[in-house]
Coordinates of C-alpha atoms and ligand atoms in Angstrom, one line a residue:
M37 CA -20.6 14.8 -3.1
L38 CA -18.6 14.7 -0.3
K39 CA -16.8 11.7 -1.8
Q40 CA -15.3 13.7 -4.3
R41 CA -13.7 15.9 -2.0
P42 CA -11.7 13.5 0.5
F43 CA -10.6 16.1 3.0
L44 CA -13.5 18.3 3.1
V45 CA -14.7 17.1 6.2
E46 CA -11.5 17.3 8.1
T47 CA -10.7 20.9 6.9
L48 CA -14.3 21.9 7.8
T49 CA -13.5 20.3 11.1
A50 CA -10.3 22.2 11.7
I51 CA -11.8 25.4 10.6
G52 CA -14.7 24.8 13.0
L53 CA -12.6 24.0 16.0
I54 CA -10.2 27.3 15.2
A55 CA -13.1 29.4 14.7
A56 CA -15.0 28.2 18.1
P57 CA -13.3 30.3 20.7
F58 CA -14.1 33.3 18.5
V59 CA -17.6 32.4 17.8
L60 CA -19.0 30.5 20.7
P61 CA -18.7 33.2 23.4
Y62 CA -21.0 35.1 21.4
F63 CA -23.8 32.6 22.1
G64 CA -22.9 32.3 25.7
F65 CA -20.7 29.2 25.7
A66 CA -18.1 29.6 28.6
P67 CA -14.7 28.1 27.6
N68 CA -15.1 25.2 30.2
T69 CA -18.4 24.5 28.8
V70 CA -16.6 24.2 25.4
N71 CA -14.1 21.9 26.8
R72 CA -16.4 19.7 28.2
I73 CA -18.1 19.3 24.8
L74 CA -15.0 18.3 23.4
V75 CA -14.5 15.9 26.0
W76 CA -17.8 14.3 25.6
G77 CA -17.4 14.6 21.8
L78 CA -14.3 12.5 21.7
F79 CA -15.8 9.9 24.1
G80 CA -18.9 10.1 21.7
I81 CA -17.0 9.3 18.5
G82 CA -16.0 5.8 19.7
F83 CA -19.6 5.0 21.0
D84 CA -20.9 6.2 17.3
I85 CA -18.4 3.7 15.7
L86 CA -20.0 0.9 17.9
F87 CA -23.7 2.2 17.7
G88 CA -24.1 4.2 14.8
Y89 CA -21.9 1.9 12.5
T90 CA -22.0 -1.4 13.9
G91 CA -25.5 -1.2 15.5
L92 CA -24.4 -2.5 18.9
L93 CA -26.0 -0.3 21.8
S94 CA -23.9 -0.4 24.8
F95 CA -24.8 1.0 28.0
G96 CA -21.6 0.3 29.5
Q97 CA -19.3 2.7 28.3
S98 CA -18.7 4.4 31.7
A99 CA -16.4 1.2 32.4
F100 CA -14.0 2.1 29.8
Y101 CA -14.0 6.0 30.6
G102 CA -13.3 5.4 34.3
T103 CA -10.7 2.9 33.6
G104 CA -8.8 5.3 31.1
G105 CA -9.6 7.9 33.3
F106 CA -8.3 6.4 36.6
V107 CA -5.3 4.6 35.0
A108 CA -4.3 8.2 33.7
A109 CA -4.8 9.9 36.8
Y110 CA -3.2 7.4 39.3
L111 CA -0.1 7.5 37.0
L112 CA -0.1 11.4 37.2
T113 CA -1.1 11.8 40.7
R114 CA 0.2 8.7 42.8
A115 CA 2.8 7.0 40.7
G116 CA 4.8 10.5 39.9
F117 CA 4.7 10.0 36.3
P118 CA 5.6 13.1 34.6
H119 CA 4.3 13.2 31.1
V120 CA 0.5 13.8 30.7
V121 CA 0.1 13.0 27.4
T122 CA 1.7 9.4 27.7
A123 CA -0.2 9.0 30.7
L124 CA -3.6 9.7 28.7
I125 CA -2.1 7.2 26.2
I126 CA -1.5 4.5 28.6
G127 CA -5.0 4.9 30.1
M128 CA -6.1 4.8 26.6
I129 CA -4.5 1.1 26.0
A130 CA -5.7 -0.1 29.3
A131 CA -9.2 0.7 28.5
A132 CA -8.9 -1.0 25.2
V133 CA -7.4 -4.1 26.8
V134 CA -10.4 -4.2 29.3
G135 CA -12.7 -3.4 26.3
Y136 CA -11.4 -6.6 24.7
L137 CA -12.1 -8.7 27.6
V138 CA -15.3 -7.4 28.2
G139 CA -16.2 -7.7 24.6
L140 CA -15.2 -11.2 24.5
I141 CA -18.0 -11.8 26.9
A142 CA -20.5 -9.2 26.0
L143 CA -20.6 -10.0 22.4
R144 CA -21.6 -13.5 23.1
R145 CA -24.9 -12.2 22.8
T146 CA -26.9 -10.0 20.5
G147 CA -29.6 -7.0 20.9
I148 CA -31.1 -6.1 24.1
Y149 CA -29.1 -9.1 25.8
F150 CA -25.9 -7.7 24.8
A151 CA -27.0 -4.1 26.0
M152 CA -28.1 -5.6 29.4
I153 CA -24.6 -7.5 29.7
T154 CA -22.8 -4.0 28.9
V155 CA -25.0 -2.6 32.0
A156 CA -24.1 -5.2 34.4
I157 CA -20.3 -5.0 33.4
A158 CA -20.4 -1.3 34.1
E159 CA -21.9 -1.8 37.3
V160 CA -19.3 -4.3 38.3
F161 CA -16.6 -1.7 37.3
Y162 CA -18.4 0.8 39.5
F163 CA -18.7 -1.3 42.5
V164 CA -14.9 -2.3 42.0
E165 CA -13.7 1.3 41.8
F166 CA -15.6 2.0 45.4
N167 CA -14.5 -1.0 47.2
P168 CA -11.7 -3.3 46.5
L169 CA -9.6 -0.7 44.5
A170 CA -10.5 2.2 46.7
D171 CA -6.9 2.5 47.8
W172 CA -5.9 3.2 44.2
T173 CA -8.8 5.1 42.9
G174 CA -9.7 7.0 45.9
G175 CA -12.9 5.7 46.6
E176 CA -15.5 8.3 46.5
N177 CA -13.3 11.2 47.0
G178 CA -11.6 10.2 43.4
L179 CA -8.1 11.2 42.6
P180 CA -7.4 15.1 43.0
G181 CA -4.6 17.0 41.4
V182 CA -4.5 15.8 38.0
P183 CA -2.1 18.0 36.1
T184 CA -2.4 19.7 32.9
P185 CA -0.3 19.3 29.8
S186 CA 2.5 21.3 28.8
L187 CA 4.5 21.6 25.6
Y188 CA 8.3 22.0 25.6
L189 CA 9.5 24.2 22.6
G190 CA 13.1 24.3 23.3
F191 CA 13.2 28.0 23.9
T192 CA 10.1 28.1 26.0
T193 CA 7.2 25.8 27.5
F194 CA 3.7 26.3 26.7
H195 CA 1.2 25.4 29.4
F196 CA -2.3 24.4 28.5
T197 CA -3.7 25.0 32.0
T198 CA -7.5 26.2 31.8
G199 CA -10.0 27.7 29.9
W200 CA -9.1 28.6 26.0
S201 CA -5.4 27.7 26.5
L202 CA -6.8 23.8 27.5
Y203 CA -8.8 24.2 24.7
I204 CA -6.1 24.4 22.3
F205 CA -4.8 21.0 23.5
L206 CA -8.4 19.2 23.7
A207 CA -9.2 20.7 20.2
F208 CA -6.0 19.0 18.8
C209 CA -7.2 15.7 20.7
Y210 CA -10.5 16.0 19.0
F211 CA -9.1 16.6 15.8
I212 CA -6.9 13.8 15.7
G213 CA -9.6 11.6 17.1
I214 CA -12.2 12.7 14.3
V215 CA -9.4 12.2 11.4
L216 CA -8.7 8.7 12.7
A217 CA -12.4 7.8 13.0
L218 CA -13.1 9.1 9.7
R219 CA -10.2 6.9 8.3
I220 CA -11.7 4.0 10.1
V221 CA -15.4 4.3 8.9
R222 CA -13.8 4.7 5.3
S223 CA -11.8 1.6 5.5
P224 CA -13.0 -1.8 4.5
V225 CA -13.2 -2.3 7.9
G226 CA -15.8 0.4 8.4
A227 CA -17.7 -0.8 5.3
V228 CA -18.1 -4.2 7.0
L229 CA -19.2 -2.7 10.4
S230 CA -21.8 -0.9 8.6
A231 CA -22.9 -4.1 6.9
I232 CA -23.0 -5.8 10.2
R233 CA -25.2 -3.0 11.4
D234 CA -27.5 -3.7 8.3
N235 CA -27.7 -7.3 8.4
P236 CA -25.3 -9.5 10.2
L237 CA -26.6 -12.6 9.1
R238 CA -25.8 -11.6 5.5
A239 CA -22.1 -10.2 6.4
A240 CA -21.3 -13.6 7.7
A241 CA -22.9 -15.4 4.8
V242 CA -20.7 -13.5 2.3
G243 CA -17.5 -14.5 4.3
H244 CA -16.9 -11.8 6.9
N245 CA -15.9 -13.0 10.5
I246 CA -18.5 -10.9 12.1
H247 CA -17.6 -11.7 15.8
S248 CA -14.1 -10.2 15.1
Y249 CA -15.5 -7.1 13.5
K250 CA -17.7 -6.5 16.2
L251 CA -14.8 -7.0 18.8
T252 CA -12.8 -4.6 16.8
A253 CA -15.5 -1.8 17.1
F254 CA -15.7 -2.7 20.8
V255 CA -12.3 -2.2 21.5
I256 CA -12.1 1.1 19.4
A257 CA -15.1 2.5 21.5
A258 CA -13.2 1.5 24.6
A259 CA -10.0 3.0 23.5
Y260 CA -11.9 6.4 22.6
A261 CA -13.8 6.3 26.0
G262 CA -10.5 5.5 27.9
F263 CA -8.6 8.7 26.3
A264 CA -11.7 10.9 27.0
G265 CA -11.8 9.6 30.7
G266 CA -8.3 10.7 31.0
L267 CA -8.9 14.1 29.4
L268 CA -11.7 14.4 32.0
G269 CA -9.2 13.9 34.8
V270 CA -7.0 16.9 33.0
L271 CA -9.8 19.1 32.3
Q272 CA -11.3 19.1 36.0
A273 CA -7.6 18.7 37.6
F274 CA -9.2 15.8 39.5
M275 CA -10.6 12.3 38.4
P276 CA -14.3 12.0 39.7
P277 CA -15.6 8.7 40.7
D278 CA -18.8 9.4 38.8
A279 CA -17.0 8.6 35.8
F280 CA -17.9 5.1 36.3
T281 CA -21.7 5.8 37.1
F282 CA -24.6 4.5 35.0
D283 CA -25.4 8.2 34.3
T284 CA -22.3 8.8 32.5
S285 CA -23.2 5.9 30.0
G286 CA -27.0 7.1 29.9
Q287 CA -25.9 10.7 28.9
L288 CA -23.5 9.5 26.3
V289 CA -26.2 7.5 24.6
M290 CA -28.6 10.2 24.8
Q291 CA -26.3 13.0 23.4
A292 CA -25.5 10.8 20.2
A293 CA -29.5 10.1 20.2
I294 CA -29.9 14.1 20.0
G295 CA -26.9 14.8 17.7
G296 CA -27.6 11.9 15.5
T297 CA -26.1 8.5 15.2
G298 CA -24.0 7.2 12.3
T299 CA -22.4 10.5 11.7
L300 CA -19.4 10.8 14.2
F301 CA -20.1 14.4 14.8
G302 CA -23.4 13.8 16.4
P303 CA -22.3 12.9 19.9
L304 CA -20.4 16.4 19.8
L305 CA -23.6 18.1 18.9
G306 CA -25.5 16.2 21.1
A307 CA -23.2 17.3 23.9
A308 CA -23.3 21.0 23.0
V309 CA -27.0 20.9 23.4
W310 CA -27.1 18.9 26.6
L311 CA -24.3 21.2 28.0
F312 CA -25.5 24.5 26.9
L313 CA -29.2 23.6 28.1
Q314 CA -27.6 22.5 31.3
D315 CA -25.8 25.9 31.9
F316 CA -28.7 28.1 30.4
L317 CA -31.4 26.4 32.2
Q318 CA -29.8 26.0 35.5
A319 CA -27.7 29.1 35.6
A320 CA -29.8 31.7 33.6
L321 CA -33.2 30.4 34.4
G322 CA -32.5 29.2 37.9
L323 CA -34.3 26.0 37.5
G324 CA -31.8 24.0 39.5
A325 CA -32.2 20.3 39.3
A326 CA -35.6 20.7 37.3
W327 CA -33.3 21.7 34.2
K328 CA -33.3 17.8 33.5
L329 CA -37.6 18.1 33.0
V330 CA -36.8 20.4 30.1
L331 CA -34.1 18.3 28.8
G332 CA -36.4 15.3 29.0
V333 CA -39.0 17.3 26.9
V334 CA -36.4 18.3 24.4
F335 CA -35.2 14.9 24.1
V336 CA -38.7 13.1 23.5
L337 CA -39.5 15.8 20.8
L338 CA -36.1 15.5 19.3
V339 CA -36.8 11.6 19.0
C340 CA -40.1 11.8 17.7
F341 CA -39.7 14.4 15.1
L342 CA -36.0 13.8 14.2
R343 CA -35.5 10.1 14.2
R344 CA -31.9 10.3 13.1
G345 CA -31.1 13.3 15.3
I346 CA -30.1 16.9 14.6
I347 CA -27.4 15.8 12.0
G348 CA -29.6 13.2 10.4
G349 CA -32.5 15.9 10.1
I350 CA -29.9 18.3 8.3
V351 CA -28.8 15.7 6.1
D352 CA -32.6 14.8 5.1
L353 CA -33.1 18.4 4.5
Y354 CA -30.4 18.9 2.5
V355 CA -31.3 15.5 0.6
Y356 CA -34.6 17.0 0.1
L357 CA -33.8 20.4 -1.2
A358 CA -31.3 18.6 -3.4
G359 CA -33.5 16.4 -4.9
K360 CA -36.1 19.2 -5.4
S361 CA -33.9 21.3 -7.3
T362 CA -32.9 18.3 -9.3
A363 CA -36.4 17.5 -10.1
T364 CA -37.1 21.0 -11.1
E365 CA -34.1 20.9 -13.3
S366 CA -35.2 18.0 -15.1
D367 CA -39.1 18.5 -14.9
D368 CA -39.4 18.5 -18.8
K369 CA -37.3 15.1 -19.4
P370 CA -38.5 12.1 -17.5
A371 CA -35.7 11.2 -15.1
P372 CA -34.0 8.0 -16.4
G373 CA -34.8 4.9 -14.5
S374 CA -38.2 6.5 -13.1
A375 CA -41.4 5.3 -14.6
A376 CA -44.7 7.0 -14.2
G377 CA -46.7 6.6 -11.1
G378 CA -44.1 6.7 -8.6
G379 CA -40.5 7.2 -7.6
Q380 CA -40.0 3.6 -6.4
E381 CA -40.8 2.0 -9.8
V382 CA -38.0 2.0 -12.4
A383 CA -37.6 1.9 -16.2
P384 CA -36.7 -1.6 -17.9
P385 CA -33.3 -2.0 -16.5
A386 CA -30.7 -3.0 -19.3
A387 CA -31.2 -6.7 -19.7
P388 CA -28.4 -8.5 -18.1
A389 CA -25.9 -9.7 -20.8
D390 CA -27.0 -13.0 -21.9
K391 CA -24.8 -15.8 -23.5
S392 CA -27.8 -16.3 -26.1
S393 CA -27.2 -12.8 -27.2
G394 CA -23.6 -13.5 -27.9
V395 CA -22.1 -11.2 -25.0
V396 CA -19.5 -13.0 -23.2
M397 CA -19.8 -12.4 -19.7
P398 CA -16.5 -11.1 -17.8
A399 CA -15.0 -13.7 -15.2
L400 CA -14.8 -12.6 -11.7
H401 CA -11.8 -12.7 -9.7
R402 CA -11.7 -16.3 -8.4
P403 CA -10.8 -18.5 -11.5
I404 CA -13.8 -20.4 -12.6
D405 CA -13.0 -24.1 -12.1
R406 CA -12.5 -25.9 -15.2
K407 CA -12.0 -29.3 -13.0
S408 CA -14.0 -32.4 -13.6
G409 CA -15.7 -34.6 -11.0
P410 CA -17.5 -34.1 -7.8
I411 CA -17.4 -30.5 -6.5
L412 CA -19.8 -31.3 -3.7
E413 CA -20.8 -34.6 -2.2
A414 CA -23.4 -35.1 0.4
T415 CA -23.8 -38.4 2.2
G416 CA -26.6 -39.5 4.4
L417 CA -27.5 -35.9 5.1
T418 CA -30.4 -35.9 8.0
K419 CA -32.1 -33.1 9.5
R420 CA -34.3 -33.5 12.4
Y421 CA -36.4 -30.7 14.1
G422 CA -37.7 -32.4 17.2
G423 CA -39.8 -35.3 16.0
L424 CA -39.9 -33.9 12.3
A425 CA -37.3 -35.1 9.9
A426 CA -36.8 -32.1 7.2
N427 CA -34.2 -34.0 5.5
S428 CA -33.7 -38.0 5.8
D429 CA -30.8 -39.6 4.7
I430 CA -29.8 -37.6 1.3
D431 CA -26.9 -38.6 -0.8
F432 CA -26.4 -36.0 -3.3
T433 CA -23.2 -35.3 -5.9
V434 CA -22.7 -32.2 -8.0
N435 CA -20.2 -32.2 -10.6
H436 CA -17.9 -29.2 -11.6
G437 CA -19.6 -27.1 -14.2
E438 CA -23.0 -28.8 -13.7
L439 CA -26.1 -27.0 -13.5
R440 CA -28.7 -28.6 -11.2
G441 CA -32.2 -28.0 -10.2
I442 CA -34.2 -29.1 -7.1
I443 CA -37.9 -29.2 -7.0
G444 CA -40.2 -30.3 -4.7
P445 CA -43.5 -29.3 -3.0
N446 CA -43.7 -26.8 0.0
G447 CA -42.3 -28.3 2.9
A448 CA -40.2 -30.8 0.8
G449 CA -37.1 -29.9 2.9
K450 CA -35.4 -27.9 -0.1
S451 CA -34.6 -25.0 1.8
T452 CA -33.3 -27.1 4.8
F453 CA -31.2 -28.9 2.3
F454 CA -29.4 -25.7 1.1
K455 CA -28.9 -24.5 4.6
M456 CA -27.2 -27.8 5.4
L457 CA -25.0 -27.4 2.5
T458 CA -24.0 -23.9 3.3
C459 CA -23.3 -25.0 6.9
E460 CA -26.1 -22.3 8.2
V461 CA -27.7 -25.3 9.9
P462 CA -25.7 -28.1 11.3
P463 CA -27.0 -31.8 10.1
T464 CA -28.3 -34.2 12.7
S465 CA -26.2 -36.7 11.0
G466 CA -24.4 -37.1 7.5
K467 CA -21.4 -35.6 5.8
I468 CA -20.8 -32.7 3.4
V469 CA -17.4 -32.7 1.3
F470 CA -16.9 -29.4 -0.8
E471 CA -13.9 -29.5 -3.1
G472 CA -12.1 -32.1 -1.1
H473 CA -12.8 -30.5 2.2
D474 CA -15.0 -31.9 4.8
I475 CA -17.3 -29.0 5.8
T476 CA -19.4 -30.6 7.9
G477 CA -20.1 -28.5 11.0
M478 CA -18.0 -25.5 9.7
S479 CA -19.2 -22.0 9.9
V480 CA -21.1 -20.5 7.0
T481 CA -18.3 -17.8 6.8
D482 CA -15.7 -20.6 6.2
V483 CA -17.7 -22.2 3.8
A484 CA -18.3 -19.0 1.9
Q485 CA -14.6 -18.4 2.2
L486 CA -14.0 -21.7 0.5
G487 CA -16.2 -20.4 -2.4
L488 CA -19.7 -21.8 -1.6
T489 CA -22.4 -19.5 -1.1
K490 CA -26.1 -19.0 -1.8
S491 CA -28.5 -16.4 -2.6
Y492 CA -31.5 -16.2 -0.2
Q493 CA -35.3 -17.1 -0.7
V494 CA -36.2 -13.8 0.9
N495 CA -33.8 -11.1 0.2
Q496 CA -30.7 -10.5 2.6
L497 CA -29.6 -7.2 1.6
F498 CA -27.7 -4.4 3.5
T499 CA -30.6 -2.3 3.5
R500 CA -29.3 1.2 4.3
L501 CA -26.5 1.0 1.7
T502 CA -26.4 1.5 -2.1
V503 CA -26.1 -1.1 -4.7
R504 CA -22.4 -0.8 -5.2
E505 CA -21.8 -0.6 -1.3
N506 CA -23.5 -3.7 -1.2
L507 CA -21.5 -5.5 -4.0
T508 CA -18.3 -4.0 -2.2
I509 CA -19.2 -5.6 0.9
A510 CA -19.4 -9.1 -0.6
A511 CA -16.2 -8.8 -2.9
L512 CA -14.4 -7.6 0.3
A513 CA -14.8 -10.8 1.8
E514 CA -13.3 -12.6 -1.1
L515 CA -10.5 -10.1 -1.6
R516 CA -9.5 -9.7 2.0
G517 CA -10.5 -12.8 3.6
K518 CA -12.7 -13.3 6.7
F519 CA -11.1 -11.1 9.2
R520 CA -8.4 -8.2 8.4
L521 CA -7.4 -5.2 10.3
D522 CA -6.6 -2.9 7.5
L523 CA -8.2 0.3 9.8
F524 CA -6.6 3.0 8.0
R525 CA -6.4 1.7 4.1
R526 CA -9.0 3.4 1.8
T527 CA -11.5 0.9 0.6
A528 CA -11.2 2.2 -3.2
A529 CA -7.5 1.3 -2.9
I530 CA -7.8 -2.4 -2.6
P531 CA -6.5 -3.9 -5.6
G532 CA -9.0 -5.4 -8.0
L533 CA -12.2 -4.3 -6.0
S534 CA -13.7 -1.7 -8.1
E535 CA -13.2 -4.2 -11.2
Q536 CA -15.0 -7.0 -9.4
V537 CA -17.8 -5.1 -8.4
G538 CA -18.2 -3.2 -11.8
R539 CA -18.3 -6.7 -13.5
T540 CA -20.7 -7.9 -11.0
L541 CA -22.9 -4.8 -11.7
E542 CA -22.5 -5.5 -15.4
M543 CA -23.6 -9.3 -14.8
I544 CA -26.9 -8.4 -12.9
G545 CA -27.5 -5.4 -15.2
L546 CA -27.7 -2.8 -12.2
T547 CA -24.9 -0.8 -13.5
G548 CA -27.1 2.3 -14.2
R549 CA -28.5 1.6 -10.5
A550 CA -25.0 1.7 -8.8
D551 CA -25.7 4.4 -6.7
T552 CA -29.2 4.0 -5.7
P553 CA -29.9 2.9 -2.2
V554 CA -31.4 -0.4 -1.7
S555 CA -34.7 0.9 -0.4
A556 CA -35.2 2.7 -3.8
L557 CA -34.9 -0.6 -5.9
A558 CA -37.7 -2.1 -7.4
Y559 CA -38.7 -5.7 -6.2
G560 CA -37.0 -7.3 -9.4
E561 CA -33.8 -5.2 -8.9
K562 CA -33.6 -6.3 -5.4
R563 CA -33.8 -10.0 -6.5
R564 CA -30.9 -9.5 -8.8
L565 CA -28.9 -7.7 -6.3
E566 CA -29.4 -10.7 -4.0
I567 CA -28.0 -12.8 -6.5
G568 CA -25.3 -10.4 -7.3
L569 CA -24.3 -10.4 -3.6
A570 CA -23.6 -14.2 -4.0
L571 CA -21.8 -13.7 -7.2
A572 CA -19.5 -11.0 -5.9
T573 CA -17.9 -13.3 -3.7
S574 CA -16.7 -15.2 -6.9
P575 CA -18.0 -18.5 -5.6
S576 CA -16.9 -21.8 -7.3
L577 CA -20.3 -23.4 -6.3
L578 CA -23.3 -20.9 -6.2
L579 CA -26.6 -22.0 -4.5
L580 CA -29.8 -20.1 -5.6
D581 CA -32.8 -20.4 -3.6
E582 CA -35.9 -19.3 -5.4
P583 CA -34.3 -16.7 -7.3
L584 CA -37.5 -16.1 -9.3
A585 CA -39.7 -16.0 -6.2
G586 CA -42.5 -13.0 -6.1
M587 CA -41.3 -11.8 -9.4
S588 CA -43.8 -10.3 -12.0
P589 CA -43.6 -12.3 -15.7
R590 CA -41.5 -9.9 -17.2
E591 CA -39.0 -9.7 -14.2
R592 CA -38.8 -13.4 -14.5
V593 CA -37.8 -13.6 -18.3
E594 CA -34.9 -10.8 -17.1
T595 CA -33.8 -13.0 -14.3
V596 CA -33.9 -16.4 -16.3
S597 CA -31.7 -14.5 -19.0
L598 CA -29.4 -13.5 -16.3
L599 CA -29.2 -17.0 -14.9
K600 CA -28.3 -18.3 -18.3
S601 CA -25.7 -15.6 -18.6
I602 CA -24.1 -16.2 -15.2
S603 CA -24.2 -20.0 -15.4
Q604 CA -21.5 -20.2 -18.1
G605 CA -18.7 -22.2 -16.9
R606 CA -20.0 -22.1 -13.3
T607 CA -21.6 -24.6 -11.0
M608 CA -25.0 -24.1 -9.7
I609 CA -27.8 -25.5 -8.0
I610 CA -31.0 -23.8 -8.4
I611 CA -34.4 -24.4 -6.3
D612 CA -37.5 -22.9 -7.9
H613 CA -41.2 -23.4 -8.3
D614 CA -41.5 -22.3 -11.9
M615 CA -40.6 -25.4 -13.5
D616 CA -40.9 -24.1 -17.2
S617 CA -38.0 -21.6 -16.5
L618 CA -35.9 -24.3 -14.2
F619 CA -36.2 -26.9 -16.7
E620 CA -34.9 -24.7 -19.5
L621 CA -32.1 -23.6 -17.3
V622 CA -30.5 -26.9 -15.8
E623 CA -29.1 -30.2 -17.1
R624 CA -30.1 -32.2 -14.2
V625 CA -32.9 -32.2 -11.7
T626 CA -33.4 -33.7 -8.5
V627 CA -37.1 -34.0 -6.9
L628 CA -37.4 -33.9 -3.0
Q629 CA -40.4 -35.0 -1.2
E630 CA -41.1 -35.4 2.5
G631 CA -37.3 -34.8 3.0
R632 CA -36.2 -37.7 0.7
I633 CA -35.0 -37.7 -2.8
L634 CA -37.9 -38.9 -5.1
A635 CA -36.1 -38.9 -8.2
D636 CA -33.0 -37.6 -10.1
G637 CA -32.7 -37.4 -13.8
T638 CA -32.6 -35.2 -16.7
P639 CA -35.5 -32.5 -17.1
K640 CA -36.8 -34.8 -19.9
E641 CA -36.7 -37.9 -17.6
I642 CA -38.1 -36.0 -14.7
K643 CA -40.9 -34.7 -16.6
G644 CA -42.0 -38.1 -17.9
S645 CA -41.5 -39.6 -14.4
A646 CA -44.7 -41.2 -13.3
A647 CA -43.8 -40.9 -9.7
V648 CA -42.9 -37.0 -10.1
Q649 CA -46.3 -36.5 -12.1
E650 CA -48.0 -38.3 -9.0
A651 CA -46.3 -36.4 -6.0
Y652 CA -45.7 -33.1 -7.4
L653 CA -46.4 -32.1 -11.0
G654 CA -49.7 -33.7 -11.0
G655 CA -50.4 -31.9 -7.8
V656 CA -49.4 -28.1 -8.9
H657 CA -50.9 -28.5 -12.5
G658 CA -53.9 -29.9 -11.0
Q659 CA -54.6 -27.0 -9.1
Ligands
ADP262 P1 -39.1 -26.3 1.6 O1 -38.2 -25.6 1.3 O2 -39.3 -27.3 0.6 O3 -40.5 -25.5 1.5 P2 -38.3 -26.4 4.3 O4 -36.7 -26.9 4.2 O5 -38.4 -24.9 4.4 O6 -39.2 -26.9 2.8 O7 -39.2 -27.3 5.3 C1 -39.2 -28.6 5.7 C2 -40.0 -29.0 6.8 O8 -39.0 -28.6 7.8 C3 -41.1 -28.1 7.0 O9 -41.9 -29.1 7.5 C4 -40.8 -27.3 8.0 O10 -42.0 -26.8 8.7 C5 -39.6 -27.7 8.7 N1 -38.5 -26.7 9.4 C6 -38.0 -26.0 8.5 N2 -37.0 -25.2 9.4 C7 -37.4 -25.4 10.7 C8 -37.0 -25.2 12.0 N3 -35.9 -23.9 12.0 N4 -37.8 -25.3 13.0 C9 -38.5 -26.5 13.0 N5 -39.0 -26.9 11.6 C10 -38.5 -26.5 10.8

């Protein structure tokens, strides 16, 4: 709904910021508290882009808050720099540069190790501020005398000194911060960041350079932190050394969790709850330092009962109520796409268009290759895991336009072979040439960019996104390349994107489910989306690892028909255990056994091969 009114959020934010000084005093908020909330809120916008949107939990944001704050405060107090806003921007740039350098190190690890590196780095900054740099930073005294900004209007000068007059300046900064952040999260970069949060492996496999995107999020978060740090000095007329403490980073994380991550506004709301409770419990109830005890209880309750924070809870309630009213409206007529017995099940989807039905499938963006000769040549491909040879000395060639099947008993090395072809795992020895490029040892991202990708045996989807958003992520990789900093571009404005996503939706028969979240899809639909993710990158060679795995007989029929339709004019290699379906689809079959090629031929030859009967078909059919 919000998507249809593009400036609604911005307008509501502006109204909220204008109304705040008139409304909040009635709730007991002092102007200084509101100003502190804004500084924390701005600090938290960057953190939310890093954690809520990209999934990178940093406990080291105080390093950038302190850096930006001290650079700006130093310029304004010791270096005699006259212009407050320029000093704040210089502080922000300094924090972003430091963020880039720290990110280069911290992002070498993921998960808890990443979080631990950020803690350690922030501790180093704290130490440096107190010791080697104490002459510049004032050590434990901080830097007093930070001036407030003023605006020269030609006939008069407006001073933003304290209280509500300083609020005007801070609210303006917050507004600019949120408008920029909204642009970022709605840009293609924002879309890729959400994909990285949901499934970094797949984001890389469809062709995005996830390291560079993570670094971008890290630098953005550092820049917001740096600017907010500068504002802290302005707000307090003093740059406090405790900006660098672990408490600062911890408070930021908790405020974001209380307000709700992945919302941009969560940290602002969390800060409001935190600071209001602090003022109220400390001053009004005279709890002194014990106020943190109450805060701790509030935090635990919120995290237990509102796992996505206050804003997440409000959104869930809204969705629940909206869903209820839609359900009431459509009580007499069954909702399209819902089958009796449960919301998760869906009615038979529109069968994917199929060449046998005479429907010609539309081509995707990358022109389908009409060349002849080999598209892929693997020679001497071997993969050893310790003493076990998963693949041994495999020579394998596929020609343009060919449909190749790969079969073999469990453990024969089929998946390992695919992983080597797509460069997910490096071969122990051997060489892979794709479209004339030696791709041996390249990254999975670079290989996807060249036009070679696969669909996975176990679904690798972007689980918190809708079907359309999933396909958009994949199509963006082809249309924008592996990394692009189009931070302020609207995703919808990318030429050819909606057409490419629309065509893929049509191919996989999920047009009617485009705006459904992945979590609400039936298994067969998820499998087709899995294939759709690979297709949306318009690969010239598509590998499908057990596309029929785990499907019901009806879903198999639909998926085989989908595979037939997408195979038109494409080069595909398909692994599957369902030999009847596979032999119906492919022109040639390679049989693997114990990591080696046992046989290679037409489906008819393979069916007639005594060695294959013995090693594989006999075994399976004999069960
Ligand atoms: P298939 O797909 O034909 O069932 P795989 O390629 O998954 O076979 O596995 C081939 C062999 O390699 C198996 O014995 C498997 O246990 C082993 N293997 C696969 N991946 C790894 C790994 N990451 N580490 C160690 N052994 C592995």
